[in-house]
Amino acid sequence: MWLKQASVLVSVFLLVSCTKKITSGTPQAVLADYVQKSFSIKNFSDKASLIKMTAGEVKNILENLSDEDFTQTFFNVKREFISLKIRDERRLSDERHSITYEITYLKHFRDSDNKVTIKKHAIFEKKEGAWLITEVKNLKTFIEHQNELSF
C-alpha cells in the first residue's frame, strides 16, 4: 500500500518539477499573453492591445489590417484554444530572442470540428525594456478532421 502512495507522490513530484513555469517580463510571457489575447478578441479596441506587444514587421501588418480583414481573422472564425507549446528557444543576443512554438486549437465549422496545430517561429526584440514580437513565420500546419471521414 505504501509503495503505491510513494509511487504516486514521486510521479506528481516529477510532473510538477518538469513543468516549466513562464516568468513575467520574458519573451515566453509575451508570447503566451499575445496568444491568449488573440483567442479572446471581443471588439476592435482589442486590436490596440495586440499592437502594443509588437514591433517591426508584425506591428506593420496589424496596423495595416483593414477592419474587414481583422473581423475575418479574429471575429468570424470560431476557434477554441487548446494549447501553446514552446518547442525551442534561443537567446540570439541581449536584445534578441528566438522561439519556435506550436499552437493547437479547435476550428468549428458547420457540422464538424477540425483540430489545427500550427508550428511557428517568432523573433522577439527588447525595446525600451520590454520584449516585443517583431517577426513571425508559419513553419507547418496540421489539420485533424474530428467529426467526419476524409480520404
Tab-separated table of C-alpha atoms in Angstrom:
chain	number	residue	atom	x	y	z
A	1	MET	CA	0.000	0.000	0.000
A	2	TRP	CA	2.698	2.482	0.978
A	3	LEU	CA	4.563	1.595	-2.236
A	4	LYS	CA	1.579	2.756	-4.323
A	5	GLN	CA	1.369	6.011	-2.366
A	6	ALA	CA	5.107	6.588	-2.727
A	7	SER	CA	4.990	5.983	-6.485
A	8	VAL	CA	2.071	8.407	-6.855
A	9	LEU	CA	3.956	11.066	-4.859
A	10	VAL	CA	7.094	10.582	-6.971
A	11	SER	CA	5.029	10.850	-10.181
A	12	VAL	CA	3.376	14.055	-9.021
A	13	PHE	CA	6.736	15.496	-7.943
A	14	LEU	CA	8.296	14.700	-11.330
A	15	LEU	CA	5.354	16.205	-13.191
A	16	VAL	CA	5.485	19.422	-11.176
A	17	SER	CA	9.268	19.733	-11.294
A	18	CYS	CA	9.396	19.087	-15.051
A	19	THR	CA	6.698	21.639	-15.849
A	20	LYS	CA	8.362	24.825	-16.994
A	21	LYS	CA	6.997	27.990	-15.426
A	22	ILE	CA	6.764	31.154	-17.528
A	23	THR	CA	8.337	34.148	-15.834
A	24	SER	CA	6.707	37.562	-16.247
A	25	GLY	CA	8.547	40.036	-18.473
A	26	THR	CA	10.155	37.363	-20.652
A	27	PRO	CA	9.673	36.591	-24.353
A	28	GLN	CA	7.780	33.438	-23.318
A	29	ALA	CA	5.359	35.523	-21.222
A	30	VAL	CA	4.809	37.974	-24.096
A	31	LEU	CA	4.101	35.069	-26.456
A	32	ALA	CA	1.662	33.423	-24.032
A	33	ASP	CA	-0.112	36.745	-23.417
A	34	TYR	CA	-0.346	37.521	-27.143
A	35	VAL	CA	-1.785	34.078	-27.953
A	36	GLN	CA	-4.278	34.300	-25.081
A	37	LYS	CA	-5.433	37.761	-26.188
A	38	SER	CA	-5.700	36.763	-29.853
A	39	PHE	CA	-8.098	33.951	-28.902
A	40	SER	CA	-10.239	36.208	-26.715
A	41	ILE	CA	-10.745	39.231	-29.004
A	42	LYS	CA	-14.189	40.712	-28.384
A	43	ASN	CA	-14.122	44.013	-30.297
A	44	PHE	CA	-11.980	46.302	-32.449
A	45	SER	CA	-10.424	48.046	-29.439
A	46	ASP	CA	-8.650	44.764	-28.627
A	47	LYS	CA	-6.554	45.311	-31.757
A	48	ALA	CA	-4.626	48.015	-29.881
A	49	SER	CA	-3.666	45.580	-27.114
A	50	LEU	CA	-2.153	43.235	-29.709
A	51	ILE	CA	-0.283	46.079	-31.407
A	52	LYS	CA	1.294	47.101	-28.072
A	53	MET	CA	3.050	43.726	-27.900
A	54	THR	CA	4.581	44.008	-31.371
A	55	ALA	CA	7.176	45.943	-33.358
A	56	GLY	CA	8.616	45.897	-36.858
A	57	GLU	CA	7.013	43.654	-39.466
A	58	VAL	CA	4.318	42.232	-37.168
A	59	LYS	CA	3.256	45.680	-35.955
A	60	ASN	CA	3.040	46.981	-39.533
A	61	ILE	CA	0.830	44.057	-40.566
A	62	LEU	CA	-1.541	44.530	-37.615
A	63	GLU	CA	-1.734	48.315	-38.050
A	64	ASN	CA	-2.482	47.995	-41.767
A	65	LEU	CA	-5.086	45.248	-41.345
A	66	SER	CA	-8.425	46.567	-42.577
A	67	ASP	CA	-11.477	46.318	-40.325
A	68	GLU	CA	-12.915	43.673	-42.627
A	69	ASP	CA	-9.736	41.569	-42.540
A	70	PHE	CA	-9.460	41.979	-38.766
A	71	THR	CA	-13.073	40.820	-38.421
A	72	GLN	CA	-12.478	37.763	-40.611
A	73	THR	CA	-9.238	36.870	-38.845
A	74	PHE	CA	-10.382	37.268	-35.237
A	75	PHE	CA	-14.210	37.532	-35.006
A	76	ASN	CA	-15.745	35.390	-37.725
A	77	VAL	CA	-13.560	32.388	-37.025
A	78	LYS	CA	-14.942	30.074	-34.379
A	79	ARG	CA	-11.822	28.820	-32.628
A	80	GLU	CA	-11.338	27.177	-29.259
A	81	PHE	CA	-7.808	27.382	-27.838
A	82	ILE	CA	-6.295	24.069	-26.676
A	83	SER	CA	-2.586	24.614	-26.046
A	84	LEU	CA	0.611	26.567	-26.575
A	85	LYS	CA	3.823	24.542	-26.517
A	86	ILE	CA	7.274	26.072	-26.748
A	87	ARG	CA	9.435	23.653	-28.722
A	88	ASP	CA	12.734	25.553	-28.946
A	89	GLU	CA	14.109	28.858	-27.770
A	90	ARG	CA	17.421	30.592	-28.211
A	91	ARG	CA	18.969	33.751	-26.911
A	92	LEU	CA	20.387	35.432	-30.006
A	93	SER	CA	21.787	38.421	-28.095
A	94	ASP	CA	20.909	40.514	-25.055
A	95	GLU	CA	18.251	42.242	-27.162
A	96	ARG	CA	17.005	39.398	-29.426
A	97	HIS	CA	15.346	36.062	-28.659
A	98	SER	CA	14.010	33.265	-30.891
A	99	ILE	CA	11.130	30.905	-30.036
A	100	THR	CA	9.717	28.021	-32.069
A	101	TYR	CA	6.280	27.052	-30.777
A	102	GLU	CA	3.057	25.234	-31.575
A	103	ILE	CA	-0.489	26.482	-31.125
A	104	THR	CA	-3.297	23.922	-31.106
A	105	TYR	CA	-6.972	24.835	-31.334
A	106	LEU	CA	-10.328	23.513	-32.494
A	107	LYS	CA	-11.774	25.262	-35.508
A	108	HIS	CA	-15.545	24.868	-35.608
A	109	PHE	CA	-17.295	24.551	-38.947
A	110	ARG	CA	-20.945	23.929	-39.780
A	111	ASP	CA	-21.173	20.246	-38.857
A	112	SER	CA	-17.596	19.376	-37.996
A	113	ASP	CA	-14.624	20.381	-35.950
A	114	ASN	CA	-11.021	20.355	-37.037
A	115	LYS	CA	-8.106	20.189	-34.643
A	116	VAL	CA	-5.476	22.554	-36.025
A	117	THR	CA	-1.843	22.649	-34.909
A	118	ILE	CA	0.366	25.384	-36.311
A	119	LYS	CA	4.113	25.352	-35.792
A	120	LYS	CA	5.576	28.863	-35.851
A	121	HIS	CA	8.854	30.664	-35.340
A	122	ALA	CA	8.985	34.117	-33.748
A	123	ILE	CA	11.711	36.678	-33.134
A	124	PHE	CA	11.472	38.974	-30.110
A	125	GLU	CA	13.399	42.208	-29.604
A	126	LYS	CA	13.843	44.107	-26.377
A	127	LYS	CA	12.880	47.756	-26.885
A	128	GLU	CA	12.739	50.250	-24.044
A	129	GLY	CA	12.952	47.415	-21.525
A	130	ALA	CA	10.056	45.367	-22.946
A	131	TRP	CA	10.126	42.288	-25.152
A	132	LEU	CA	8.141	42.755	-28.385
A	133	ILE	CA	7.256	40.326	-31.169
A	134	THR	CA	8.965	41.532	-34.367
A	135	GLU	CA	8.753	38.583	-36.769
A	136	VAL	CA	6.529	35.504	-37.058
A	137	LYS	CA	6.808	32.773	-39.674
A	138	ASN	CA	4.496	29.785	-40.140
A	139	LEU	CA	6.503	26.573	-40.457
A	140	LYS	CA	3.871	23.801	-40.660
A	141	THR	CA	0.137	23.353	-40.299
A	142	PHE	CA	-1.522	20.083	-39.275
A	143	ILE	CA	-5.284	19.609	-39.594
A	144	GLU	CA	-7.043	16.656	-37.988
A	145	HIS	CA	-10.663	16.182	-39.020
A	146	GLN	CA	-12.603	15.305	-35.886
A	147	ASN	CA	-16.187	14.534	-36.948
A	148	GLU	CA	-16.026	13.213	-40.461
A	149	LEU	CA	-14.371	10.704	-42.683
A	150	SER	CA	-11.832	12.117	-45.061
A	151	PHE	CA	-9.883	10.472	-47.817
